[in-house]
Short mmCIF file of C-alpha atoms and ligand atoms in Angstrom, two decimals:
data_model
loop_
_atom_site.label_atom_id
_atom_site.label_comp_id
_atom_site.label_asym_id
_atom_site.label_seq_id
_atom_site.Cartn_x
_atom_site.Cartn_y
_atom_site.Cartn_z
CA UNK A 29 0.00 0.00 0.00
CA UNK A 30 1.18 3.53 -0.70
CA UNK A 31 -0.45 6.19 1.40
CA UNK A 32 -2.36 9.15 0.04
CA UNK A 33 -0.26 12.20 0.86
CA UNK A 34 -2.36 14.89 2.52
CA UNK A 35 -1.53 18.20 0.86
CA UNK A 36 -1.77 20.86 3.58
CA UNK A 37 -0.66 23.66 1.27
CA UNK A 38 -3.46 23.05 -1.23
CA UNK A 39 -6.10 22.83 1.51
CA UNK A 40 -4.76 26.01 3.17
CA UNK A 41 -5.02 27.82 -0.18
CA UNK A 42 -8.66 26.72 -0.53
CA UNK A 43 -9.41 27.91 3.01
CA UNK A 44 -7.73 31.24 2.28
CA UNK A 45 -9.91 31.69 -0.82
CA UNK A 46 -13.09 31.44 1.21
CA UNK A 47 -11.68 33.62 4.02
CA UNK A 48 -10.74 36.32 1.47
CA UNK A 49 -14.37 36.60 0.40
CA UNK A 50 -15.57 36.76 4.03
CA UNK A 51 -12.98 39.43 4.86
CA UNK A 52 -14.24 41.58 1.96
CA UNK A 53 -17.79 41.25 3.27
CA UNK A 54 -16.58 42.31 6.73
CA UNK A 55 -14.65 45.27 5.29
CA UNK A 56 -17.67 46.45 3.27
CA UNK A 57 -19.91 46.20 6.28
CA UNK A 58 -17.71 47.78 8.94
CA UNK A 59 -15.50 50.07 6.81
CA UNK A 60 -12.33 48.59 8.24
CA UNK A 61 -10.29 45.43 7.94
CA UNK A 62 -9.78 42.83 10.67
CA UNK A 63 -6.40 43.35 12.33
CA UNK A 64 -3.97 40.88 13.88
CA UNK A 65 -1.14 42.00 16.15
CA UNK A 66 1.74 39.61 16.76
CA UNK A 67 4.23 40.17 19.55
CA UNK A 68 7.68 38.81 18.72
CA UNK A 69 10.15 38.66 21.58
CA UNK A 70 13.83 38.38 20.68
CA UNK A 71 15.30 37.27 17.39
CA UNK A 72 15.03 33.47 17.24
CA UNK A 73 15.16 32.59 13.55
CA UNK A 74 12.38 29.97 13.71
CA UNK A 75 9.98 32.31 15.54
CA UNK A 76 10.73 35.16 13.13
CA UNK A 77 10.02 32.85 10.20
CA UNK A 78 6.68 31.65 11.68
CA UNK A 79 5.64 35.25 12.33
CA UNK A 80 6.56 36.17 8.77
CA UNK A 81 4.36 33.43 7.33
CA UNK A 82 1.45 34.41 9.60
CA UNK A 83 1.68 38.07 8.50
CA UNK A 84 1.98 37.03 4.85
CA UNK A 85 -1.11 34.81 5.08
CA UNK A 86 -3.06 37.64 6.72
CA UNK A 87 -2.04 39.98 3.91
CA UNK A 88 -3.11 37.45 1.26
CA UNK A 89 -6.67 37.42 2.58
CA UNK A 90 -6.89 41.17 3.24
CA UNK A 91 -6.38 41.16 7.01
CA UNK A 92 -4.06 43.84 8.43
CA UNK A 93 -1.20 42.37 10.42
CA UNK A 94 1.35 44.19 12.53
CA UNK A 95 4.36 42.71 14.24
CA UNK A 96 5.51 44.35 17.48
CA UNK A 97 9.13 43.41 18.14
CA UNK A 98 10.68 43.65 21.56
CA UNK A 99 14.14 42.58 22.75
CA UNK A 100 14.79 39.16 24.29
CA UNK A 101 15.68 40.90 27.56
CA UNK A 102 12.10 42.21 28.05
CA UNK A 103 10.73 41.08 31.43
CA UNK A 104 7.37 39.52 32.27
CA UNK A 105 5.86 42.74 33.66
CA UNK A 106 6.75 44.75 30.56
CA UNK A 107 5.31 42.06 28.28
CA UNK A 108 2.08 41.92 30.26
CA UNK A 109 1.89 45.74 30.09
CA UNK A 110 2.51 45.63 26.33
CA UNK A 111 -0.28 43.11 25.76
CA UNK A 112 -2.62 45.17 27.93
CA UNK A 113 -1.82 48.32 25.96
CA UNK A 114 -2.48 46.52 22.66
CA UNK A 115 -5.85 45.45 24.05
CA UNK A 116 -6.70 49.14 24.64
CA UNK A 117 -6.51 49.60 20.84
CA UNK A 118 -4.17 52.56 21.22
CA UNK A 119 -2.47 51.74 17.90
CA UNK A 120 -5.70 50.79 16.14
CA UNK A 121 -8.14 47.96 16.66
CA UNK A 122 -6.38 44.75 17.65
CA UNK A 123 -9.01 42.08 16.94
CA UNK A 124 -6.51 39.28 17.43
CA UNK A 125 -3.49 39.42 19.71
CA UNK A 126 -0.90 36.67 19.53
CA UNK A 127 2.32 36.28 21.48
CA UNK A 128 4.73 34.12 19.49
CA UNK A 129 6.10 31.21 21.53
CA UNK A 130 8.49 30.16 22.90
CA UNK A 131 9.28 33.12 25.15
CA UNK A 132 12.75 33.51 26.68
CA UNK A 133 13.32 31.38 29.77
CA UNK A 134 13.22 34.29 32.24
CA UNK A 135 9.65 35.15 31.15
CA UNK A 136 6.57 33.69 32.88
CA UNK A 137 4.83 32.47 29.72
CA UNK A 138 1.48 31.73 31.37
CA UNK A 139 1.32 35.22 32.90
CA UNK A 140 1.84 36.78 29.47
CA UNK A 141 -0.68 34.49 27.74
CA UNK A 142 -3.25 35.11 30.47
CA UNK A 143 -2.95 38.86 29.78
CA UNK A 144 -4.38 38.39 26.28
CA UNK A 145 -8.11 39.16 26.61
CA UNK A 146 -10.03 35.95 25.88
CA UNK A 147 -12.10 37.61 23.15
CA UNK A 148 -8.90 38.46 21.23
CA UNK A 149 -7.04 35.23 22.00
CA UNK A 150 -6.76 33.92 18.44
CA UNK A 151 -4.25 31.25 19.52
CA UNK A 152 -6.91 29.83 21.86
CA UNK A 153 -4.49 29.47 24.78
CA UNK A 154 -6.39 31.51 27.39
CA UNK A 155 -7.96 29.36 30.16
CA UNK A 156 -11.42 30.68 29.23
CA UNK A 157 -11.04 29.42 25.66
CA UNK A 158 -9.52 26.14 26.84
CA UNK A 159 -12.49 25.76 29.20
CA UNK A 160 -15.03 26.47 26.47
CA UNK A 161 -13.38 23.86 24.25
CA UNK A 162 -13.41 21.28 27.02
CA UNK A 163 -17.13 21.91 27.55
CA UNK A 164 -17.85 21.29 23.87
CA UNK A 165 -18.67 24.91 23.04
CA UNK A 166 -15.47 26.08 21.34
CA UNK A 167 -14.74 29.73 20.55
CA UNK A 168 -11.09 30.06 19.54
CA UNK A 169 -9.67 26.59 19.03
CA UNK A 170 -5.84 26.27 19.14
CA UNK A 171 -4.79 26.54 15.51
CA UNK A 172 -2.74 23.36 15.07
CA UNK A 173 -5.42 21.15 16.64
CA UNK A 174 -8.08 22.81 14.49
CA UNK A 175 -5.87 22.32 11.43
CA UNK A 176 -5.44 18.59 12.07
CA UNK A 177 -9.19 18.11 12.46
CA UNK A 178 -9.85 20.12 9.29
CA UNK A 179 -7.34 17.96 7.41
CA UNK A 180 -9.12 14.77 8.49
CA UNK A 181 -12.55 16.13 7.55
CA UNK A 182 -11.36 17.40 4.18
CA UNK A 183 -9.78 14.05 3.30
CA UNK A 184 -12.98 12.22 4.23
CA UNK A 185 -11.22 10.28 6.99
CA UNK A 186 -13.93 8.98 9.30
CA UNK A 187 -13.40 9.80 12.97
CA UNK A 188 -16.71 8.63 14.47
CA UNK A 189 -16.23 5.39 16.34
CA UNK A 190 -12.57 5.19 15.32
CA UNK A 191 -9.58 4.94 17.62
CA UNK A 192 -7.48 8.11 17.49
CA UNK A 193 -4.08 7.93 19.19
CA UNK A 194 -2.30 11.22 19.83
CA UNK A 195 1.33 11.22 20.93
CA UNK A 196 2.03 14.42 22.89
CA UNK A 197 -0.10 16.04 25.60
CA UNK A 198 0.85 19.72 25.37
CA UNK A 199 -1.71 22.44 26.05
CA UNK A 200 -1.21 23.83 22.56
CA UNK A 201 -1.48 20.67 20.42
CA UNK A 202 -2.14 17.26 22.00
CA UNK A 203 -4.69 18.17 24.67
CA UNK A 204 -6.94 20.42 22.54
CA UNK A 205 -6.79 17.90 19.68
CA UNK A 206 -7.89 15.13 22.05
CA UNK A 207 -10.87 17.28 23.07
CA UNK A 208 -11.78 18.03 19.44
CA UNK A 209 -11.61 14.42 18.28
CA UNK A 210 -13.57 13.22 21.31
CA UNK A 211 -16.26 15.93 20.99
CA UNK A 212 -19.66 15.18 19.53
CA UNK A 213 -20.19 15.94 15.85
CA UNK A 214 -18.35 16.19 12.54
CA UNK A 215 -14.66 15.40 12.84
CA UNK A 216 -15.26 14.07 16.36
CA UNK A 217 -16.92 11.13 18.10
CA UNK A 218 -13.61 9.26 18.12
CA UNK A 219 -12.30 7.13 20.96
CA UNK A 220 -9.15 8.98 21.93
CA UNK A 221 -5.94 7.81 23.59
CA UNK A 222 -3.51 10.55 24.62
CA UNK A 223 0.09 9.35 24.94
CA UNK A 224 3.17 11.03 26.39
CA UNK A 225 6.71 10.35 27.52
CA UNK A 226 5.53 8.10 30.37
CA UNK A 227 3.21 5.95 28.25
CA UNK A 228 4.16 2.28 28.49
CA UNK A 229 4.61 0.23 25.32
CA UNK A 230 3.81 3.00 22.87
CA UNK A 231 4.04 0.74 19.76
CA UNK A 232 1.25 -1.52 21.03
CA UNK A 233 -1.00 1.49 21.55
CA UNK A 234 -0.16 3.11 18.21
CA UNK A 235 -0.72 -0.15 16.30
CA UNK A 236 -4.34 -0.06 17.43
CA UNK A 237 -4.86 3.42 15.99
CA UNK A 238 -7.09 4.14 13.01
CA UNK A 239 -5.81 7.72 13.24
CA UNK A 240 -2.33 8.34 14.60
CA UNK A 241 -1.14 11.88 15.35
CA UNK A 242 2.47 12.57 16.32
CA UNK A 243 3.04 15.87 18.15
CA UNK A 244 6.27 15.39 20.04
CA UNK A 245 9.29 17.03 18.41
CA UNK A 246 11.41 13.89 17.90
CA UNK A 247 12.50 13.00 14.39
CA UNK A 248 11.89 9.38 13.45
CA UNK A 249 9.76 8.62 16.54
CA UNK A 250 7.02 6.90 14.52
CA UNK A 251 8.27 4.01 12.42
CA UNK A 252 6.41 1.67 10.06
CA UNK A 253 6.14 -1.13 12.64
CA UNK A 254 4.14 1.22 14.89
CA UNK A 255 1.44 1.82 12.29
CA UNK A 256 -1.63 -0.29 11.54
CA UNK A 257 -1.92 -0.91 7.78
CA UNK A 258 -4.30 1.64 6.26
CA UNK A 259 -4.24 4.05 9.22
CA UNK A 260 -4.21 7.83 8.78
CA UNK A 261 -0.93 9.24 10.10
CA UNK A 262 -0.76 12.96 10.82
CA UNK A 263 2.65 14.42 11.55
CA UNK A 264 2.61 17.63 13.59
CA UNK A 265 6.30 17.55 14.57
CA UNK A 266 8.74 20.10 13.24
CA UNK A 267 12.40 19.23 13.62
CA UNK A 268 15.51 20.49 11.90
CA UNK A 269 17.93 17.72 10.94
CA UNK A 270 21.08 18.64 9.00
CA UNK A 271 19.42 21.88 7.94
CA UNK A 272 16.32 20.04 6.66
CA UNK A 273 12.80 20.22 8.12
CA UNK A 274 11.38 16.83 9.12
CA UNK A 275 8.48 15.68 11.26
CA UNK A 276 8.19 13.02 13.95
CA UNK A 277 7.23 10.30 11.45
CA UNK A 278 9.67 8.30 9.36
CA UNK A 279 7.89 9.36 6.19
CA UNK A 280 9.46 7.00 3.66
CA UNK A 281 8.82 3.79 5.61
CA UNK A 282 5.44 4.78 7.04
CA UNK A 283 3.98 5.83 3.69
CA UNK A 284 4.28 2.20 2.56
CA UNK A 285 1.99 1.05 5.39
CA UNK A 286 -0.40 3.93 6.09
CA UNK A 287 -3.57 4.77 4.18
CA UNK A 288 -2.96 8.52 4.47
CA UNK A 289 0.06 10.50 5.62
CA UNK A 290 0.76 14.20 6.08
CA UNK A 291 4.19 15.40 5.00
CA UNK A 292 6.56 17.83 6.73
CA UNK A 293 6.86 20.46 5.41
CA UNK A 294 3.60 21.07 3.55
CA UNK A 295 1.22 19.24 5.88
CA UNK A 296 -0.12 20.55 9.18
CA UNK A 297 2.03 23.72 9.17
CA UNK A 298 0.13 25.65 6.45
CA UNK A 299 -3.19 24.65 8.03
CA UNK A 300 -2.09 26.01 11.41
CA UNK A 301 -1.57 29.38 9.75
CA UNK A 302 -4.90 29.19 7.89
CA UNK A 303 -6.72 28.45 11.16
CA UNK A 304 -5.06 31.47 12.79
CA UNK A 305 -6.36 33.70 10.02
CA UNK A 306 -9.80 32.15 10.40
CA UNK A 307 -9.71 32.82 14.17
CA UNK A 308 -8.71 36.45 13.53
CA UNK A 309 -11.69 37.02 11.27
CA UNK A 310 -13.91 35.35 13.87
CA UNK A 311 -12.51 37.67 16.59
CA UNK A 312 -13.28 40.72 14.45
CA UNK A 313 -16.81 39.46 13.72
CA UNK A 314 -17.50 38.68 17.39
CA UNK A 315 -16.54 42.24 18.29
CA UNK A 316 -19.30 43.56 16.10
CA UNK A 317 -21.79 40.88 17.04
CA UNK A 318 -24.95 42.34 18.62
P1 LIG B 18 5.87 19.93 23.82
O1 LIG B 18 7.34 19.79 24.02
O2 LIG B 18 5.12 20.93 24.62
O3 LIG B 18 5.17 18.51 24.08
C1 LIG B 18 5.75 17.36 23.59
C2 LIG B 18 4.96 16.16 24.07
O4 LIG B 18 5.59 14.99 23.58
C3 LIG B 18 4.89 16.02 25.60
O5 LIG B 18 3.58 15.69 25.98
C4 LIG B 18 5.86 14.90 25.90
O6 LIG B 18 5.51 14.12 27.03
C5 LIG B 18 5.73 14.05 24.66
N1 LIG B 18 6.91 13.21 24.44
C6 LIG B 18 8.21 13.55 24.50
N2 LIG B 18 8.98 12.49 24.22
C7 LIG B 18 8.15 11.44 24.00
C8 LIG B 18 8.35 10.08 23.69
N3 LIG B 18 9.58 9.56 23.54
N4 LIG B 18 7.28 9.30 23.54
C9 LIG B 18 6.03 9.79 23.68
N5 LIG B 18 5.77 11.08 23.98
C10 LIG B 18 6.83 11.89 24.14
O7 LIG B 18 5.66 20.16 22.27
P2 LIG B 18 4.49 20.88 21.43
O8 LIG B 18 3.20 20.18 21.66
O9 LIG B 18 4.56 22.33 21.60
O10 LIG B 18 5.00 20.56 19.95
C11 LIG B 18 5.17 19.23 19.50
C12 LIG B 18 5.81 19.24 18.13
O11 LIG B 18 4.92 19.87 17.23
C13 LIG B 18 7.11 20.04 18.03
O12 LIG B 18 7.95 19.43 17.08
C14 LIG B 18 6.65 21.39 17.53
O13 LIG B 18 7.68 22.07 16.82
C15 LIG B 18 5.55 20.98 16.60
N6 LIG B 18 4.55 21.99 16.35
C16 LIG B 18 4.12 22.12 15.06
C17 LIG B 18 3.16 23.03 14.74
C18 LIG B 18 2.71 23.13 13.33
O14 LIG B 18 2.10 24.10 12.96
N7 LIG B 18 2.97 22.11 12.49
C19 LIG B 18 2.59 23.92 15.76
C20 LIG B 18 3.01 23.63 17.10
C21 LIG B 18 3.98 22.70 17.37
P3 LIG B 18 5.49 14.71 28.53
O15 LIG B 18 4.23 15.54 28.61
O16 LIG B 18 5.43 13.52 29.37
O17 LIG B 18 6.73 15.54 28.68
#
C-alpha cells in the first residue's frame, strides 16, 4: 500500500480563498479590515520565520497584520503591560493578539498568555477558551489542533467510532486535539488515547490506531512497525535535521503502510496558519456581534 499524501498547502489555499471573500464582506460592512497584532520577543530565527508566514497569510486574505518586536531581555511585567496596551486599541483595533512562543526562559509564559483578553485570544491558549473547548462549546480553538481536524474532515477520513491515538499532551497541540476528536459531531466522536513520555509500550498502543497523530518534536519517533496498515498518520512535529525540516514520522517507511500520511513540510504547518487567520476574522466578527 502507498499512502495518500495529505496536501496541507493546497487545503490552506482553498481555506484562504473562502476567508478572502468573508474578509471583503466584513470590510464592506464595517468600513475597516480585521487586524492581527503579533508580539515577537527576541530574534530566534524559527519564531521570526513563523511570524513572517502568519503576517503574509493575513495579507493574502486582506487582514491587516502588525508585528511588534521587543528585545529578548524584556521582562514579564513589561510584556504583560505591552499586551494590555495593545488590548486598549491605542495603535488601532487589535481584533486578534498573539504572542509568538516560545518566550525567553526568564519570562513567565502563562502570565503573558493570560494577559491576552479571551475575546482576542486567536491562539486559543487563554484558560477561558480552553475551558469552552473542554465543555464542547469552542470559541477560539488552538490553531494546530483545528488544522489537524480540518485535514481529516477534508480528506474524508472517518473519525466517528474510530480509535485516534495522539502522541504528545501539550496544552497547545495534544490536549486540545484530544478534546476536538472526542467531541460530539463532525470530525469528532472518536475514541481517543492521549500518549506522552511516560506511556508504556507506545508501539502496542499506536498499532491499534485508526488515526495516529504525532506531536512530540522527535525526528523518526514513529516508524512503520508502529502503524496499523491503512491508518491515517498525521505528523505535527517540526524538527531540523542537518538543515532540513522533518516531522516526527519516518515518512518513507510509514507511507508504505499507512492509508494517508501528512508530509513535513507542507502538511499541518500551512493549516495552522490558515486556522489562525480564520480565528482572527472570527474575533473581528464577534466584536461587532450584537
Ligand atoms: P511539547 O514539548 O510541549 O510537548 C511534547 C509532548 O511529547 C509532551 O507531551 C511529551 O511528554 C511528549 N513526548 C516527549 N517524548 C516522548 C516520547 N519519547 N514518547 C512519547 N511522547 C513523548 O511540544 P508541542 O506540543 O509544543 O509541539 C510538539 C511538536 O509539534 C514540536 O515538534 C513542535 O515544533 C511541533 N509543532 C508544530 C506546529 C505546526 O504548525 N505544524 C505547531 C506547534 C507545534 P510529557 O508531557 O510527558 O513531557
